Amino acid sequence: MGSSEQIDRVTDLRAWPGEFPVSHLYTMGIAGERFFRELKDNGRFLGSRCAACDHVYLPPSIFCPRCFAALDEWKEVGPQGTVRAVTTAHRGVDGTTLKTPETLALIQLDGADDLLTHRIKESEGLEIGARVAPVLKETPEREGSILDVRYFRAV
Amino acid sequence: MPTKVAIIGVGHTAFRATSPGLSYKELMFEAATRAYEDAGLDARSEIDSFLTCSEDLAEGTSIFDEYVPDQIGGAERPVYTVSGDTIQGLATAYMQIASGIVDVVSVEAHSKASNVVTPGELHAFALDPIFVRPLGFNAHAMAGLEASAYLATTSTTREQCAHVVAKNRRNALANPSAAHAAAIDPQDVLSSPPAFAPLTELEVSAPADGALVIVLASEERAKKLKRQPVWLRGIGWSTGSGITSGTDGSSADYARSAAEMAYRMAGIGDPRQGIDFAEVDDSYSYKEPQHLEALGLFGPGRAGAATADGATARDGDLPVNVSGGSLGVGQLFEASGGQKVAEVVAQLRGEAGPRQLKKAKTGLAQSWRGIPTATGAVVVLSRD
Ligand SMILES: [Zn+2]
């Protein structure tokens, strides 16, 4: 011990509770606006391409992390894709066991060179390499959010 | 030749699942007291600069820098916080000393994980707020995703990953400071409840509380102190775009590039020849072989089989996580890399007691900042 005293009765132990009452807005930005407007209005996925690196970014970006060029070439990708990683989560955010485990995947949408994280449903025994397609909300329900994609499922 | 800098003192508390009797300041005070005693230095007159490695959200306090000086001897002295792992703090200390503005630097890191009432929410808050966090899943699932890609790409098996967990938790039995020592077998790991498939509950390192302080000094200063110096031969750090960048999802490129930087500085060509033992990040079972391969200590896809064959055991060809690692000692937020450095120093000094290695001239410690980061740091330390 660094100090010469110790608390030796557990009933003496005290702690003060606190929490963060903090809320944020996260600006979509130029690339985010493009992506989510296209998803909301037309149900399509938009990536951005760096010609020099021959890389299609998804989510799209207006800059290339590989060569640092400014990007202005938009490319429709998907909607189908290939599963590159898959997990089944048996625990929720609060750490408790989920009654219904949930499956998540990293999906390479056709034409994209990055991976999209999303939920998988209705796809028993899905493995890496499986082909999947998105299930979108109906147009009037879409609000320009990643949740406009309800989930992906095997095709 | 890079400027020579030495570690001249290390102090830490025991790492335990809870620490209800001590505040984080008292844990830090204990670690600092031990470290300055180890170095033979007076806290208030013989240390030129102080660093703490911490993240505000994990502390539950914004601008946490303001709460650190008093308990490490740094009041009215040069102090700031590095919001990164301990090894990134060591890199900052190295630069301060190499620049010549100071001679002796204290680097502190700690975990008071048991005070985080909603760890899942804290972890989820690190996910991309627009594209990922709205999906509302436990952030450990990102490790499940990465594990699935790593196993598929390298043909590493779940059994081999289970060997990592059994090895590290058993290694921790010889480490009185470890929070999660256990005499378990690979079968226990595989048959524990599924958590984030392919990972079971026992493949996810559990948090622990504790604090540690590492004191560094210039060559000139180190040679005048009573302690045998442990020399910092190479250090490197790197951050990548993350596992969703690119189409692989399975390689720890941050560890590869951090190691390249550290090896270049240390003049190490073949790390397997130049390194006697390693303490690498094992936040999840598969992370240990994945990191060993990225560090060039095993070929691609070879570390899992080597682990099952005993090559990384305490008496193996390349002992890995003899301390117990994060699986055995506990997950310590930004102190995780520091715990690994402390073990490397103890081994190099010949002070590791029942877990002392016979061959310990040069050791490596590596950190990863956890899900969802692609940030790693590497330090190579040696006795001479
Ligand atoms: Zn480019």
CSV table of N, CA and C in Angstrom, one decimal, chain A residues 1-2 7 13 20 26-28 35-36 59 66 84-93 102 104-106 108 113-115 117-119 128 146-147, chain B residues 20-22 29-30 34 57 60 120-121 125 129-131 133-138 141 144-145 148-149 152 194-197 201 243-247:
chain,number,residue,atom,x,y,z
A,1,MET,N,0.8,-1.2,0.0
A,1,MET,CA,0.0,0.0,0.0
A,1,MET,C,0.9,1.3,0.0
A,2,GLY,N,0.4,2.3,-0.7
A,2,GLY,CA,1.1,3.5,-0.7
A,2,GLY,C,0.8,4.3,0.5
A,7,ILE,N,-9.1,1.1,4.8
A,7,ILE,CA,-10.4,0.9,5.3
A,7,ILE,C,-10.6,-0.6,5.5
A,13,LEU,N,-17.5,1.7,3.3
A,13,LEU,CA,-17.2,2.0,1.9
A,13,LEU,C,-18.3,2.9,1.3
A,20,PHE,N,-23.5,11.1,-17.2
A,20,PHE,CA,-23.3,12.1,-18.3
A,20,PHE,C,-24.6,12.5,-18.9
A,26,TYR,N,-24.5,14.7,-34.8
A,26,TYR,CA,-23.3,14.3,-35.6
A,26,TYR,C,-23.6,14.7,-37.1
A,27,THR,N,-22.9,15.7,-37.5
A,27,THR,CA,-23.1,16.3,-38.9
A,27,THR,C,-22.8,15.2,-39.9
A,28,MET,N,-23.7,15.0,-40.9
A,28,MET,CA,-23.5,14.0,-41.9
A,28,MET,C,-22.3,14.4,-42.9
A,35,PHE,N,-24.9,10.1,-49.4
A,35,PHE,CA,-25.2,8.7,-49.1
A,35,PHE,C,-26.6,8.5,-48.6
A,36,PHE,N,-27.0,9.3,-47.6
A,36,PHE,CA,-28.3,9.1,-47.0
A,36,PHE,C,-29.4,9.6,-47.8
A,59,PRO,N,-18.6,3.5,-46.2
A,59,PRO,CA,-19.3,4.8,-46.6
A,59,PRO,C,-18.4,5.7,-47.4
A,66,ARG,N,-5.8,6.9,-48.6
A,66,ARG,CA,-4.6,6.2,-49.2
A,66,ARG,C,-3.7,7.2,-49.9
A,84,ARG,N,-18.2,-10.9,-45.5
A,84,ARG,CA,-16.7,-11.1,-45.3
A,84,ARG,C,-16.4,-11.5,-43.8
A,85,ALA,N,-17.4,-11.2,-42.9
A,85,ALA,CA,-17.2,-11.6,-41.5
A,85,ALA,C,-18.6,-11.7,-40.9
A,86,VAL,N,-18.8,-12.6,-40.0
A,86,VAL,CA,-20.1,-12.8,-39.4
A,86,VAL,C,-20.0,-13.2,-37.9
A,87,THR,N,-20.9,-12.6,-37.1
A,87,THR,CA,-20.9,-13.0,-35.7
A,87,THR,C,-22.3,-13.1,-35.2
A,88,THR,N,-22.5,-13.9,-34.1
A,88,THR,CA,-23.8,-13.9,-33.5
A,88,THR,C,-23.5,-13.4,-32.0
A,89,ALA,N,-24.2,-12.3,-31.7
A,89,ALA,CA,-24.0,-11.7,-30.4
A,89,ALA,C,-25.1,-12.3,-29.5
A,90,HIS,N,-24.6,-12.8,-28.4
A,90,HIS,CA,-25.5,-13.4,-27.4
A,90,HIS,C,-25.8,-12.5,-26.2
A,91,ARG,N,-25.1,-11.3,-26.2
A,91,ARG,CA,-25.3,-10.3,-25.2
A,91,ARG,C,-25.6,-9.0,-25.8
A,92,GLY,N,-26.4,-8.3,-25.1
A,92,GLY,CA,-26.8,-6.9,-25.5
A,92,GLY,C,-25.9,-5.9,-25.0
A,93,VAL,N,-26.2,-4.6,-25.3
A,93,VAL,CA,-25.3,-3.5,-24.9
A,93,VAL,C,-25.1,-3.5,-23.4
A,102,GLU,N,-28.5,-12.1,-31.8
A,102,GLU,CA,-28.6,-11.3,-33.1
A,102,GLU,C,-27.3,-11.5,-33.9
A,104,LEU,N,-24.7,-10.3,-36.9
A,104,LEU,CA,-24.2,-9.1,-37.5
A,104,LEU,C,-23.2,-9.6,-38.6
A,105,ALA,N,-23.0,-8.8,-39.6
A,105,ALA,CA,-22.0,-9.1,-40.6
A,105,ALA,C,-21.2,-7.9,-41.1
A,106,LEU,N,-20.0,-8.1,-41.6
A,106,LEU,CA,-19.4,-7.1,-42.4
A,106,LEU,C,-19.6,-7.5,-43.9
A,108,GLN,N,-19.4,-6.8,-48.0
A,108,GLN,CA,-18.8,-6.1,-49.1
A,108,GLN,C,-19.9,-5.9,-50.2
A,113,ASP,N,-15.1,-1.4,-52.1
A,113,ASP,CA,-13.9,-2.0,-51.6
A,113,ASP,C,-13.7,-1.9,-50.1
A,114,ASP,N,-14.8,-1.5,-49.4
A,114,ASP,CA,-14.8,-1.4,-48.0
A,114,ASP,C,-16.0,-2.3,-47.5
A,115,LEU,N,-16.1,-2.4,-46.2
A,115,LEU,CA,-17.1,-3.3,-45.6
A,115,LEU,C,-18.2,-2.5,-44.8
A,117,THR,N,-21.1,-2.6,-42.0
A,117,THR,CA,-21.6,-3.3,-40.8
A,117,THR,C,-23.1,-3.3,-40.8
A,118,HIS,N,-23.7,-4.4,-40.7
A,118,HIS,CA,-25.2,-4.4,-40.5
A,118,HIS,C,-25.7,-5.7,-40.0
A,119,ARG,N,-27.0,-5.7,-39.6
A,119,ARG,CA,-27.7,-6.9,-39.1
A,119,ARG,C,-28.1,-7.9,-40.2
A,128,ILE,N,-19.3,-16.9,-44.0
A,128,ILE,CA,-18.4,-16.0,-44.8
A,128,ILE,C,-18.5,-16.5,-46.3
A,146,ILE,N,-28.9,4.9,-41.3
A,146,ILE,CA,-28.5,3.5,-41.6
A,146,ILE,C,-29.6,2.5,-41.2
A,147,LEU,N,-30.5,3.0,-40.4
A,147,LEU,CA,-31.6,2.1,-40.0
A,147,LEU,C,-32.7,2.0,-41.1
B,20,PRO,N,-12.9,-1.4,-4.2
B,20,PRO,CA,-13.8,-0.5,-3.5
B,20,PRO,C,-13.2,0.4,-2.4
B,21,GLY,N,-12.1,0.0,-1.9
B,21,GLY,CA,-11.5,0.7,-0.7
B,21,GLY,C,-10.7,1.9,-1.1
B,22,LEU,N,-10.3,2.0,-2.3
B,22,LEU,CA,-9.4,3.1,-2.7
B,22,LEU,C,-9.9,3.8,-3.9
B,29,PHE,N,-1.5,7.0,-6.3
B,29,PHE,CA,-0.5,7.4,-5.3
B,29,PHE,C,0.3,6.1,-4.9
B,30,GLU,N,-0.4,5.0,-4.7
B,30,GLU,CA,0.3,3.8,-4.4
B,30,GLU,C,1.3,3.4,-5.5
B,34,ARG,N,5.5,3.4,-5.1
B,34,ARG,CA,6.3,2.2,-5.4
B,34,ARG,C,7.3,2.5,-6.5
B,57,LEU,N,-13.9,9.7,-21.0
B,57,LEU,CA,-15.1,9.0,-20.8
B,57,LEU,C,-15.0,7.8,-19.8
B,60,GLY,N,-15.0,9.1,-16.3
B,60,GLY,CA,-16.3,9.8,-15.9
B,60,GLY,C,-16.1,11.2,-15.5
B,120,GLY,N,-21.0,-1.4,-21.1
B,120,GLY,CA,-21.5,-1.6,-22.5
B,120,GLY,C,-21.8,-0.3,-23.2
B,121,GLU,N,-22.4,0.6,-22.5
B,121,GLU,CA,-22.8,1.9,-23.1
B,121,GLU,C,-21.5,2.7,-23.4
B,125,PHE,N,-20.3,3.7,-27.2
B,125,PHE,CA,-20.1,5.1,-27.5
B,125,PHE,C,-18.8,5.3,-28.4
B,129,PRO,N,-20.8,7.0,-34.9
B,129,PRO,CA,-22.1,7.4,-34.4
B,129,PRO,C,-23.2,7.4,-35.5
B,130,ILE,N,-22.8,7.5,-36.8
B,130,ILE,CA,-23.7,7.6,-37.9
B,130,ILE,C,-24.0,6.2,-38.5
B,131,PHE,N,-22.9,5.5,-38.8
B,131,PHE,CA,-23.1,4.3,-39.6
B,131,PHE,C,-23.2,3.0,-38.8
B,133,ARG,N,-23.2,2.8,-34.7
B,133,ARG,CA,-23.8,2.9,-33.4
B,133,ARG,C,-25.4,2.7,-33.4
B,134,PRO,N,-26.0,3.4,-34.4
B,134,PRO,CA,-27.5,3.2,-34.4
B,134,PRO,C,-28.0,1.8,-34.5
B,135,LEU,N,-27.2,0.9,-34.9
B,135,LEU,CA,-27.6,-0.5,-35.0
B,135,LEU,C,-27.8,-1.1,-33.6
B,136,GLY,N,-27.2,-0.5,-32.6
B,136,GLY,CA,-27.5,-0.9,-31.2
B,136,GLY,C,-27.1,-2.2,-30.7
B,137,PHE,N,-25.9,-2.6,-31.0
B,137,PHE,CA,-25.4,-3.9,-30.5
B,137,PHE,C,-24.2,-3.7,-29.6
B,138,ASN,N,-23.9,-4.7,-28.8
B,138,ASN,CA,-22.7,-4.7,-27.9
B,138,ASN,C,-21.4,-4.6,-28.7
B,141,ALA,N,-19.2,-7.3,-30.2
B,141,ALA,CA,-19.5,-8.0,-31.5
B,141,ALA,C,-18.6,-7.7,-32.6
B,144,GLY,N,-16.1,-10.2,-32.5
B,144,GLY,CA,-16.6,-11.4,-33.0
B,144,GLY,C,-16.5,-11.4,-34.5
B,145,LEU,N,-16.8,-10.3,-35.1
B,145,LEU,CA,-16.7,-10.2,-36.6
B,145,LEU,C,-15.2,-10.3,-37.0
B,148,SER,N,-14.0,-13.9,-36.7
B,148,SER,CA,-14.5,-14.8,-37.8
B,148,SER,C,-13.7,-14.6,-39.1
B,149,ALA,N,-13.3,-13.4,-39.4
B,149,ALA,CA,-12.5,-13.1,-40.6
B,149,ALA,C,-11.1,-13.6,-40.4
B,152,ALA,N,-11.1,-17.5,-40.6
B,152,ALA,CA,-11.3,-17.9,-42.0
B,152,ALA,C,-10.1,-17.7,-42.9
B,194,PRO,N,-21.6,-19.2,-25.3
B,194,PRO,CA,-21.2,-18.4,-26.5
B,194,PRO,C,-21.5,-16.9,-26.1
B,195,ALA,N,-20.6,-16.0,-26.6
B,195,ALA,CA,-20.7,-14.6,-26.3
B,195,ALA,C,-20.9,-13.8,-27.6
B,196,PHE,N,-19.9,-13.8,-28.4
B,196,PHE,CA,-19.9,-13.1,-29.7
B,196,PHE,C,-19.3,-14.1,-30.7
B,197,ALA,N,-20.1,-15.1,-31.1
B,197,ALA,CA,-19.6,-16.2,-31.9
B,197,ALA,C,-18.7,-15.7,-33.0
B,201,GLU,N,-17.6,-16.8,-23.9
B,201,GLU,CA,-17.4,-15.8,-22.8
B,201,GLU,C,-15.9,-15.8,-22.3
B,243,ILE,N,-11.2,-2.1,-39.2
B,243,ILE,CA,-11.4,-3.3,-39.9
B,243,ILE,C,-12.4,-3.2,-41.0
B,244,THR,N,-13.2,-2.2,-41.1
B,244,THR,CA,-14.2,-2.1,-42.2
B,244,THR,C,-13.6,-1.4,-43.4
B,245,SER,N,-12.3,-0.9,-43.2
B,245,SER,CA,-11.6,-0.3,-44.4
B,245,SER,C,-10.9,-1.4,-45.1
B,246,GLY,N,-11.2,-1.5,-46.4
B,246,GLY,CA,-10.6,-2.6,-47.2
B,246,GLY,C,-11.5,-3.8,-47.0
B,247,THR,N,-11.2,-4.9,-47.7
B,247,THR,CA,-12.2,-6.0,-47.8
B,247,THR,C,-11.7,-7.2,-47.0
